[in-house]
PDB file of C-alpha atoms and ligand atoms in Angstrom:
ATOM      1  CA  MET U   1     118.713 -64.317  77.726  1.00 46.00           C
ATOM      2  CA  ASN U   2     115.470 -64.207  76.409  1.00 47.00           C
ATOM      3  CA  ARG U   3     115.288 -60.709  74.391  1.00 55.00           C
ATOM      4  CA  LYS U   4     111.997 -59.713  72.978  1.00 57.00           C
ATOM      5  CA  LYS U   5     112.302 -58.637  69.404  1.00 63.00           C
ATOM      6  CA  LYS U   6     111.596 -55.198  68.722  1.00 70.00           C
ATOM      7  CA  LYS U   7     108.621 -54.141  67.032  1.00 77.00           C
ATOM      8  CA  PRO U   8     109.254 -52.189  63.486  1.00 85.00           C
ATOM      9  CA  ALA U   9     107.924 -48.779  63.226  1.00 94.00           C
ATOM     10  CA  PRO U  10     103.867 -49.306  62.944  1.00 97.00           C
ATOM     11  CA  ILE U  11     102.164 -47.925  60.190  1.00 98.00           C
ATOM     12  CA  ILE U  12      99.333 -45.390  60.403  1.00 98.00           C
ATOM     13  CA  ILE U  13      96.662 -45.446  57.580  1.00 98.00           C
ATOM     14  CA  ALA U  14      94.030 -42.607  57.257  1.00 98.00           C
ATOM     15  CA  ASN U  15      91.174 -43.648  55.047  1.00 98.00           C
ATOM     16  CA  TRP U  16      89.329 -40.578  54.331  1.00 98.00           C
ATOM     17  CA  LYS U  17      86.637 -41.931  52.624  1.00 98.00           C
ATOM     18  CA  MET U  18      84.114 -39.633  50.545  1.00 98.00           C
ATOM     19  CA  ASN U  19      84.879 -36.864  52.792  1.00 97.00           C
ATOM     20  CA  GLY U  20      86.765 -33.606  52.306  1.00 95.00           C
ATOM     21  CA  THR U  21      86.712 -30.519  49.721  1.00 96.00           C
ATOM     22  CA  LEU U  22      89.905 -29.223  48.497  1.00 97.00           C
ATOM     23  CA  ILE U  23      90.249 -26.314  50.958  1.00 96.00           C
ATOM     24  CA  ASP U  24      89.545 -28.036  54.458  1.00 95.00           C
ATOM     25  CA  SER U  25      91.839 -30.837  53.088  1.00 96.00           C
ATOM     26  CA  MET U  26      94.673 -28.947  52.288  1.00 96.00           C
ATOM     27  CA  GLN U  27      94.041 -27.310  55.822  1.00 96.00           C
ATOM     28  CA  LEU U  28      94.180 -30.440  57.934  1.00 95.00           C
ATOM     29  CA  PHE U  29      97.330 -31.715  55.631  1.00 95.00           C
ATOM     30  CA  LYS U  30      99.075 -28.246  56.076  1.00 95.00           C
ATOM     31  CA  ASP U  31      98.438 -28.602  59.966  1.00 95.00           C
ATOM     32  CA  LEU U  32      99.914 -32.109  59.791  1.00 94.00           C
ATOM     33  CA  ARG U  33     102.677 -31.162  57.977  1.00 93.00           C
ATOM     34  CA  LYS U  34     103.503 -28.628  60.666  1.00 93.00           C
ATOM     35  CA  GLN U  35     103.075 -30.843  63.541  1.00 92.00           C
ATOM     36  CA  ILE U  36     105.709 -33.366  61.519  1.00 91.00           C
ATOM     37  CA  HIS U  37     107.963 -30.535  61.441  1.00 88.00           C
ATOM     38  CA  GLU U  38     107.933 -29.872  64.928  1.00 87.00           C
ATOM     39  CA  SER U  39     108.237 -33.320  66.318  1.00 86.00           C
ATOM     40  CA  LEU U  40     109.804 -36.608  65.997  1.00 83.00           C
ATOM     41  CA  VAL U  41     107.646 -38.627  64.179  1.00 90.00           C
ATOM     42  CA  GLY U  42     108.053 -42.763  64.921  1.00 91.00           C
ATOM     43  CA  CYS U  43     105.877 -44.373  62.423  1.00 95.00           C
ATOM     44  CA  GLU U  44     104.981 -44.392  58.771  1.00 96.00           C
ATOM     45  CA  ILE U  45     101.962 -42.598  57.965  1.00 97.00           C
ATOM     46  CA  VAL U  46      99.963 -42.825  54.498  1.00 98.00           C
ATOM     47  CA  ILE U  47      97.081 -41.091  53.601  1.00 98.00           C
ATOM     48  CA  CYS U  48      94.047 -42.262  51.559  1.00 98.00           C
ATOM     49  CA  PRO U  49      92.241 -38.898  50.239  1.00 98.00           C
ATOM     50  CA  PRO U  50      89.158 -39.035  47.845  1.00 97.00           C
ATOM     51  CA  PHE U  51      90.276 -39.400  44.201  1.00 97.00           C
ATOM     52  CA  THR U  52      89.661 -36.058  43.633  1.00 97.00           C
ATOM     53  CA  LEU U  53      92.103 -34.532  46.008  1.00 97.00           C
ATOM     54  CA  LEU U  54      95.253 -37.093  44.646  1.00 97.00           C
ATOM     55  CA  ARG U  55      96.350 -34.579  42.561  1.00 97.00           C
ATOM     56  CA  ASP U  56      96.652 -31.627  44.838  1.00 97.00           C
ATOM     57  CA  PHE U  57      98.600 -34.064  47.415  1.00 96.00           C
ATOM     58  CA  ALA U  58     100.796 -35.320  44.846  1.00 96.00           C
ATOM     59  CA  GLU U  59     102.246 -31.949  44.867  1.00 95.00           C
ATOM     60  CA  LYS U  60     102.580 -31.196  48.325  1.00 94.00           C
ATOM     61  CA  VAL U  61     103.652 -34.838  50.215  1.00 94.00           C
ATOM     62  CA  PRO U  62     107.246 -35.083  48.613  1.00 93.00           C
ATOM     63  CA  GLY U  63     109.738 -34.321  51.192  1.00 92.00           C
ATOM     64  CA  THR U  64     107.236 -34.723  54.090  1.00 93.00           C
ATOM     65  CA  GLY U  65     107.270 -38.143  55.120  1.00 92.00           C
ATOM     66  CA  VAL U  66     103.833 -38.622  54.351  1.00 96.00           C
ATOM     67  CA  LYS U  67     102.931 -41.495  52.008  1.00 97.00           C
ATOM     68  CA  LEU U  68      99.911 -41.281  49.652  1.00 98.00           C
ATOM     69  CA  GLY U  69      97.308 -44.061  48.716  1.00 98.00           C
ATOM     70  CA  GLY U  70      94.074 -44.863  46.759  1.00 98.00           C
ATOM     71  CA  GLN U  71      90.905 -46.073  48.628  1.00 98.00           C
ATOM     72  CA  ASN U  72      90.200 -48.458  45.685  1.00 98.00           C
ATOM     73  CA  CYS U  73      91.285 -49.438  42.143  1.00 98.00           C
ATOM     74  CA  HIS U  74      90.041 -51.372  39.196  1.00 98.00           C
ATOM     75  CA  HIS U  75      91.719 -54.610  38.328  1.00 97.00           C
ATOM     76  CA  ALA U  76      92.404 -53.363  34.424  1.00 97.00           C
ATOM     77  CA  HIS U  77      95.133 -50.929  33.281  1.00 96.00           C
ATOM     78  CA  HIS U  78      93.048 -48.854  31.516  1.00 96.00           C
ATOM     79  CA  GLY U  79      89.837 -49.215  29.278  1.00 97.00           C
ATOM     80  CA  ALA U  80      85.567 -48.447  29.386  1.00 98.00           C
ATOM     81  CA  PHE U  81      85.102 -48.487  32.992  1.00 97.00           C
ATOM     82  CA  THR U  82      82.988 -45.397  33.738  1.00 97.00           C
ATOM     83  CA  GLY U  83      83.867 -44.206  37.200  1.00 95.00           C
ATOM     84  CA  GLU U  84      86.713 -46.213  37.991  1.00 97.00           C
ATOM     85  CA  ILE U  85      90.228 -45.827  38.449  1.00 97.00           C
ATOM     86  CA  SER U  86      93.331 -47.910  37.677  1.00 98.00           C
ATOM     87  CA  ALA U  87      96.295 -48.793  39.549  1.00 98.00           C
ATOM     88  CA  MET U  88      98.254 -46.993  36.757  1.00 98.00           C
ATOM     89  CA  GLN U  89      96.452 -43.715  37.210  1.00 98.00           C
ATOM     90  CA  LEU U  90      96.981 -44.078  41.317  1.00 98.00           C
ATOM     91  CA  LYS U  91     100.718 -44.369  40.609  1.00 98.00           C
ATOM     92  CA  ASP U  92     100.816 -41.517  38.220  1.00 97.00           C
ATOM     93  CA  MET U  93      99.276 -39.403  41.065  1.00 97.00           C
ATOM     94  CA  MET U  94     102.095 -40.694  43.167  1.00 97.00           C
ATOM     95  CA  CYS U  95     100.523 -43.063  44.965  1.00 98.00           C
ATOM     96  CA  ASP U  96     102.287 -46.035  46.726  1.00 98.00           C
ATOM     97  CA  TYR U  97      99.497 -47.623  48.411  1.00 98.00           C
ATOM     98  CA  VAL U  98      96.044 -48.937  47.700  1.00 98.00           C
ATOM     99  CA  ILE U  99      93.079 -49.835  49.838  1.00 98.00           C
ATOM    100  CA  VAL U 100      91.191 -53.163  48.486  1.00 98.00           C
ATOM    101  CA  GLY U 101      88.471 -55.032  49.923  1.00 98.00           C
ATOM    102  CA  HIS U 102      87.275 -52.473  52.338  1.00 98.00           C
ATOM    103  CA  SER U 103      84.207 -53.847  53.880  1.00 97.00           C
ATOM    104  CA  GLU U 104      82.173 -50.652  52.376  1.00 97.00           C
ATOM    105  CA  ARG U 105      83.385 -51.923  49.324  1.00 97.00           C
ATOM    106  CA  ARG U 106      82.506 -55.657  49.547  1.00 97.00           C
ATOM    107  CA  ILE U 107      79.262 -54.729  51.261  1.00 96.00           C
ATOM    108  CA  GLN U 108      77.849 -51.711  49.305  1.00 96.00           C
ATOM    109  CA  SER U 109      79.279 -52.824  45.923  1.00 96.00           C
ATOM    110  CA  SER U 110      78.938 -56.344  46.159  1.00 96.00           C
ATOM    111  CA  GLU U 111      82.854 -57.146  45.605  1.00 97.00           C
ATOM    112  CA  GLY U 112      83.778 -60.525  46.413  1.00 97.00           C
ATOM    113  CA  SER U 113      87.253 -62.071  47.477  1.00 98.00           C
ATOM    114  CA  GLU U 114      87.790 -63.095  43.939  1.00 98.00           C
ATOM    115  CA  LEU U 115      87.629 -59.353  42.540  1.00 98.00           C
ATOM    116  CA  VAL U 116      89.593 -57.880  45.722  1.00 98.00           C
ATOM    117  CA  GLN U 117      92.282 -60.728  44.653  1.00 98.00           C
ATOM    118  CA  LYS U 118      92.305 -59.594  40.961  1.00 98.00           C
ATOM    119  CA  LYS U 119      92.503 -55.661  42.066  1.00 98.00           C
ATOM    120  CA  ALA U 120      95.607 -56.567  44.219  1.00 98.00           C
ATOM    121  CA  ALA U 121      97.391 -58.484  41.792  1.00 98.00           C
ATOM    122  CA  HIS U 122      96.873 -55.522  39.244  1.00 98.00           C
ATOM    123  CA  ALA U 123      97.959 -53.047  41.899  1.00 98.00           C
ATOM    124  CA  HIS U 124     101.287 -54.710  42.289  1.00 98.00           C
ATOM    125  CA  THR U 125     102.276 -54.970  38.785  1.00 98.00           C
ATOM    126  CA  GLU U 126     102.179 -51.292  39.119  1.00 98.00           C
ATOM    127  CA  LYS U 127     104.306 -51.344  42.269  1.00 98.00           C
ATOM    128  CA  LEU U 128     101.548 -50.122  44.664  1.00 98.00           C
ATOM    129  CA  THR U 129     101.670 -51.611  48.281  1.00 98.00           C
ATOM    130  CA  THR U 130      98.069 -53.382  48.636  1.00 98.00           C
ATOM    131  CA  ILE U 131      96.027 -53.030  52.066  1.00 98.00           C
ATOM    132  CA  ILE U 132      93.749 -56.124  51.736  1.00 98.00           C
ATOM    133  CA  CYS U 133      90.965 -55.343  54.217  1.00 98.00           C
ATOM    134  CA  ILE U 134      89.205 -58.352  55.444  1.00 98.00           C
ATOM    135  CA  GLY U 135      86.660 -58.885  58.587  1.00 98.00           C
ATOM    136  CA  GLU U 136      83.480 -60.293  59.929  1.00 98.00           C
ATOM    137  CA  THR U 137      79.965 -58.616  60.232  1.00 98.00           C
ATOM    138  CA  GLN U 138      78.317 -58.478  63.572  1.00 98.00           C
ATOM    139  CA  TYR U 139      76.320 -61.234  62.759  1.00 98.00           C
ATOM    140  CA  GLU U 140      79.278 -63.359  62.011  1.00 98.00           C
ATOM    141  CA  HIS U 141      80.926 -62.456  64.811  1.00 97.00           C
ATOM    142  CA  ASP U 142      77.939 -63.428  66.896  1.00 97.00           C
ATOM    143  CA  ASN U 143      77.763 -66.791  65.205  1.00 98.00           C
ATOM    144  CA  ASP U 144      81.187 -67.474  65.774  1.00 97.00           C
ATOM    145  CA  LEU U 145      82.029 -67.712  62.138  1.00 98.00           C
ATOM    146  CA  THR U 146      84.764 -65.168  62.450  1.00 98.00           C
ATOM    147  CA  LYS U 147      87.583 -67.627  61.620  1.00 98.00           C
ATOM    148  CA  ILE U 148      85.776 -69.260  58.752  1.00 98.00           C
ATOM    149  CA  ILE U 149      85.090 -65.958  57.076  1.00 98.00           C
ATOM    150  CA  ILE U 150      88.673 -64.694  57.959  1.00 98.00           C
ATOM    151  CA  ARG U 151      90.157 -67.825  56.259  1.00 98.00           C
ATOM    152  CA  GLU U 152      88.126 -67.509  53.307  1.00 98.00           C
ATOM    153  CA  GLN U 153      88.763 -64.008  52.765  1.00 98.00           C
ATOM    154  CA  LEU U 154      92.310 -64.444  53.183  1.00 98.00           C
ATOM    155  CA  LEU U 155      92.541 -67.733  50.953  1.00 98.00           C
ATOM    156  CA  HIS U 156      90.667 -65.883  48.042  1.00 98.00           C
ATOM    157  CA  SER U 157      91.640 -62.068  48.428  1.00 98.00           C
ATOM    158  CA  ILE U 158      95.453 -62.740  48.490  1.00 98.00           C
ATOM    159  CA  PRO U 159      97.051 -62.873  44.945  1.00 97.00           C
ATOM    160  CA  LYS U 160      99.976 -64.870  44.227  1.00 96.00           C
ATOM    161  CA  SER U 161     102.330 -61.762  43.746  1.00 96.00           C
ATOM    162  CA  ALA U 162     101.896 -60.929  47.258  1.00 97.00           C
ATOM    163  CA  ASN U 163     104.929 -60.559  49.726  1.00 96.00           C
ATOM    164  CA  ASN U 164     105.748 -58.924  52.600  1.00 93.00           C
ATOM    165  CA  SER U 165     107.074 -55.715  50.963  1.00 94.00           C
ATOM    166  CA  ASN U 166     103.955 -55.240  48.695  1.00 97.00           C
ATOM    167  CA  THR U 167     100.996 -56.387  51.153  1.00 98.00           C
ATOM    168  CA  ILE U 168      99.586 -55.493  54.218  1.00 98.00           C
ATOM    169  CA  ILE U 169      96.674 -57.081  55.872  1.00 98.00           C
ATOM    170  CA  ALA U 170      93.810 -54.866  57.487  1.00 98.00           C
ATOM    171  CA  TYR U 171      92.039 -56.849  60.269  1.00 98.00           C
ATOM    172  CA  GLU U 172      88.685 -54.614  60.492  1.00 98.00           C
ATOM    173  CA  PRO U 173      85.630 -56.194  61.973  1.00 98.00           C
ATOM    174  CA  VAL U 174      82.595 -54.750  60.107  1.00 98.00           C
ATOM    175  CA  TRP U 175      81.000 -54.254  63.478  1.00 98.00           C
ATOM    176  CA  ALA U 176      83.893 -52.252  64.741  1.00 98.00           C
ATOM    177  CA  ILE U 177      83.839 -49.860  61.786  1.00 98.00           C
ATOM    178  CA  GLY U 178      82.326 -46.361  62.989  1.00 96.00           C
ATOM    179  CA  THR U 179      80.513 -47.998  65.574  1.00 97.00           C
ATOM    180  CA  GLY U 180      82.678 -47.099  68.997  1.00 96.00           C
ATOM    181  CA  LYS U 181      83.282 -50.673  69.566  1.00 97.00           C
ATOM    182  CA  THR U 182      86.383 -52.444  69.420  1.00 97.00           C
ATOM    183  CA  PRO U 183      87.082 -56.277  69.941  1.00 97.00           C
ATOM    184  CA  THR U 184      89.236 -56.981  73.003  1.00 97.00           C
ATOM    185  CA  ASP U 185      92.926 -57.153  73.175  1.00 97.00           C
ATOM    186  CA  GLU U 186      92.409 -61.102  73.129  1.00 97.00           C
ATOM    187  CA  GLN U 187      90.251 -60.843  70.491  1.00 97.00           C
ATOM    188  CA  ILE U 188      92.528 -59.166  68.213  1.00 98.00           C
ATOM    189  CA  SER U 189      95.697 -60.868  69.258  1.00 98.00           C
ATOM    190  CA  SER U 190      93.873 -64.534  68.496  1.00 97.00           C
ATOM    191  CA  THR U 191      92.280 -63.244  65.203  1.00 98.00           C
ATOM    192  CA  HIS U 192      95.932 -61.667  64.009  1.00 97.00           C
ATOM    193  CA  GLN U 193      97.743 -64.876  65.090  1.00 97.00           C
ATOM    194  CA  TYR U 194      94.742 -66.774  63.141  1.00 97.00           C
ATOM    195  CA  ILE U 195      95.342 -64.725  60.257  1.00 97.00           C
ATOM    196  CA  LYS U 196      99.517 -65.562  60.419  1.00 96.00           C
ATOM    197  CA  LYS U 197      98.835 -69.004  60.969  1.00 96.00           C
ATOM    198  CA  ILE U 198      96.409 -69.379  57.754  1.00 96.00           C
ATOM    199  CA  ILE U 199      99.032 -67.713  55.723  1.00 96.00           C
ATOM    200  CA  ALA U 200     101.900 -69.630  56.766  1.00 95.00           C
ATOM    201  CA  GLU U 201      99.815 -73.133  56.279  1.00 95.00           C
ATOM    202  CA  GLU U 202      97.930 -72.392  53.229  1.00 95.00           C
ATOM    203  CA  LEU U 203      99.769 -69.663  51.506  1.00 94.00           C
ATOM    204  CA  PRO U 204     102.921 -71.139  51.457  1.00 90.00           C
ATOM    205  CA  HIS U 205     104.411 -68.941  48.710  1.00 88.00           C
ATOM    206  CA  ILE U 206     104.264 -66.126  50.808  1.00 90.00           C
ATOM    207  CA  GLU U 207     107.594 -66.876  52.476  1.00 78.00           C
ATOM    208  CA  ASP U 208     107.664 -63.898  55.533  1.00 79.00           C
ATOM    209  CA  SER U 209     105.007 -62.979  57.246  1.00 85.00           C
ATOM    210  CA  LEU U 210     102.931 -60.066  56.368  1.00 94.00           C
ATOM    211  CA  ARG U 211     102.380 -56.636  58.055  1.00 97.00           C
ATOM    212  CA  ILE U 212      98.757 -57.160  59.935  1.00 98.00           C
ATOM    213  CA  VAL U 213      96.956 -53.858  60.873  1.00 98.00           C
ATOM    214  CA  TYR U 214      93.825 -53.224  63.117  1.00 98.00           C
ATOM    215  CA  GLY U 215      90.973 -51.025  61.902  1.00 98.00           C
ATOM    216  CA  GLY U 216      87.877 -50.289  63.624  1.00 98.00           C
ATOM    217  CA  SER U 217      86.971 -46.987  65.888  1.00 98.00           C
ATOM    218  CA  VAL U 218      90.551 -46.232  66.469  1.00 98.00           C
ATOM    219  CA  ASN U 219      90.685 -42.970  68.192  1.00 98.00           C
ATOM    220  CA  LYS U 220      93.552 -41.133  70.031  1.00 97.00           C
ATOM    221  CA  ASP U 221      92.369 -42.581  73.691  1.00 97.00           C
ATOM    222  CA  ASN U 222      92.556 -46.339  72.458  1.00 98.00           C
ATOM    223  CA  ALA U 223      95.721 -46.128  69.869  1.00 98.00           C
ATOM    224  CA  GLN U 224      98.513 -46.625  72.348  1.00 97.00           C
ATOM    225  CA  GLU U 225      96.738 -49.800  73.727  1.00 97.00           C
ATOM    226  CA  LEU U 226      95.974 -51.227  70.676  1.00 98.00           C
ATOM    227  CA  LEU U 227      99.727 -50.687  69.207  1.00 97.00           C
ATOM    228  CA  ALA U 228     100.945 -52.099  72.447  1.00 97.00           C
ATOM    229  CA  ASN U 229      99.152 -55.419  71.334  1.00 97.00           C
ATOM    230  CA  ASP U 230     102.923 -57.493  70.022  1.00 96.00           C
ATOM    231  CA  HIS U 231     100.561 -58.698  67.251  1.00 97.00           C
ATOM    232  CA  VAL U 232      99.427 -55.334  65.476  1.00 98.00           C
ATOM    233  CA  ASP U 233     101.780 -53.741  63.178  1.00 97.00           C
ATOM    234  CA  GLY U 234      99.774 -50.792  62.378  1.00 98.00           C
ATOM    235  CA  LEU U 235      96.307 -48.822  62.403  1.00 98.00           C
ATOM    236  CA  LEU U 236      93.984 -47.988  59.749  1.00 98.00           C
ATOM    237  CA  VAL U 237      91.764 -45.196  60.827  1.00 98.00           C
ATOM    238  CA  GLY U 238      88.528 -43.868  59.127  1.00 98.00           C
ATOM    239  CA  LYS U 239      86.855 -41.120  61.131  1.00 97.00           C
ATOM    240  CA  SER U 240      89.372 -39.910  63.709  1.00 98.00           C
ATOM    241  CA  SER U 241      91.899 -39.228  60.864  1.00 98.00           C
ATOM    242  CA  LEU U 242      89.435 -36.337  59.425  1.00 97.00           C
ATOM    243  CA  ASN U 243      90.551 -34.513  62.571  1.00 95.00           C
ATOM    244  CA  MET U 244      93.947 -33.010  63.391  1.00 93.00           C
ATOM    245  CA  ILE U 245      93.718 -33.091  67.263  1.00 94.00           C
ATOM    246  CA  ASP U 246      92.279 -36.916  66.958  1.00 97.00           C
ATOM    247  CA  PHE U 247      94.789 -37.743  64.121  1.00 97.00           C
ATOM    248  CA  TRP U 248      97.753 -36.258  65.621  1.00 96.00           C
ATOM    249  CA  GLY U 249      96.985 -38.370  69.081  1.00 97.00           C
ATOM    250  CA  ILE U 250      97.055 -41.435  67.161  1.00 97.00           C
ATOM    251  CA  ILE U 251     100.495 -40.642  65.356  1.00 97.00           C
ATOM    252  CA  ASP U 252     101.488 -39.496  68.799  1.00 95.00           C
ATOM    253  CA  ALA U 253     100.762 -42.902  70.011  1.00 95.00           C
ATOM    254  CA  ALA U 254     102.456 -44.544  67.410  1.00 95.00           C
ATOM    255  CA  SER U 255     105.692 -42.460  67.935  1.00 90.00           C
TER     256      SER U 255
HETATM  257  C1  LIG Q 301      87.648 -47.803  58.286  1.00 58.34           C
HETATM  258  O1  LIG Q 301      86.351 -48.005  57.772  1.00 58.34           O
HETATM  259  O2  LIG Q 301      88.387 -48.240  57.701  1.00 58.34           O
HETATM  260  C2  LIG Q 301      87.473 -47.584  59.616  1.00 58.34           C
HETATM  261  C3  LIG Q 301      88.609 -47.977  59.899  1.00 58.34           C
HETATM  262  O3  LIG Q 301      86.815 -46.662  60.105  1.00 58.34           O
HETATM  263  P1  LIG Q 301      86.662 -46.039  61.562  1.00 58.34           P
HETATM  264  O4  LIG Q 301      87.873 -45.416  61.906  1.00 58.34           O
HETATM  265  O5  LIG Q 301      85.703 -45.025  61.457  1.00 58.34           O
HETATM  266  O6  LIG Q 301      85.794 -46.867  62.481  1.00 58.34           O
END
């Protein structure tokens, strides 16, 4: 009998970016905790709040099932790097995850793949799971350059230390972030399959396939369809993770 392999529970990652004060973020988390307590949650939930909120979250997350992540980290352990945060400091704040290579950092802070690789390698030494973001811009998409860009970003952003328990790839087309536009199901399948192919063929030190999540204009209305795609292992959510009704709708869809 040709039985379909059951997909593992998806992971839902909230990237709050530079949003939220202590009071409103704690309220959001309180509401989330209440919903989790009252429901059967069938997915992993990771919240990546701004650094200013990590300490308060570090006290509140234990026992809730929610994991914490940083939105970025430096590639050095410590030192004279004004305004930066290290993987060790994230670990100190109970983080298990860190996002590296988000397109907003690649574009706004000119972070290239080599730097992303160094950050990810260092984060692994601190036992953080890295969420390595890749994705093409609108121009690259329109000019059929997606595969070239994806391959370049994968080969140069993934460190040798990566394995399927410490690394997640987030495919986030830049043109889909915050725009309300999403790729078609076929486009997502084809890109995620291409990512798997590049990793299998060109990064053979990574023995098992890495989890690949999709990000870009995910909301409570499209989450179920996105997660139904066999090649999507979870979602990275920006704007819709800042509102309880929207975020819970996504978790519900994943459960
Ligand atoms: C993001 O920036 O990682 C993201 C997915 O944003 P949004 O959901 O708002 O498109």
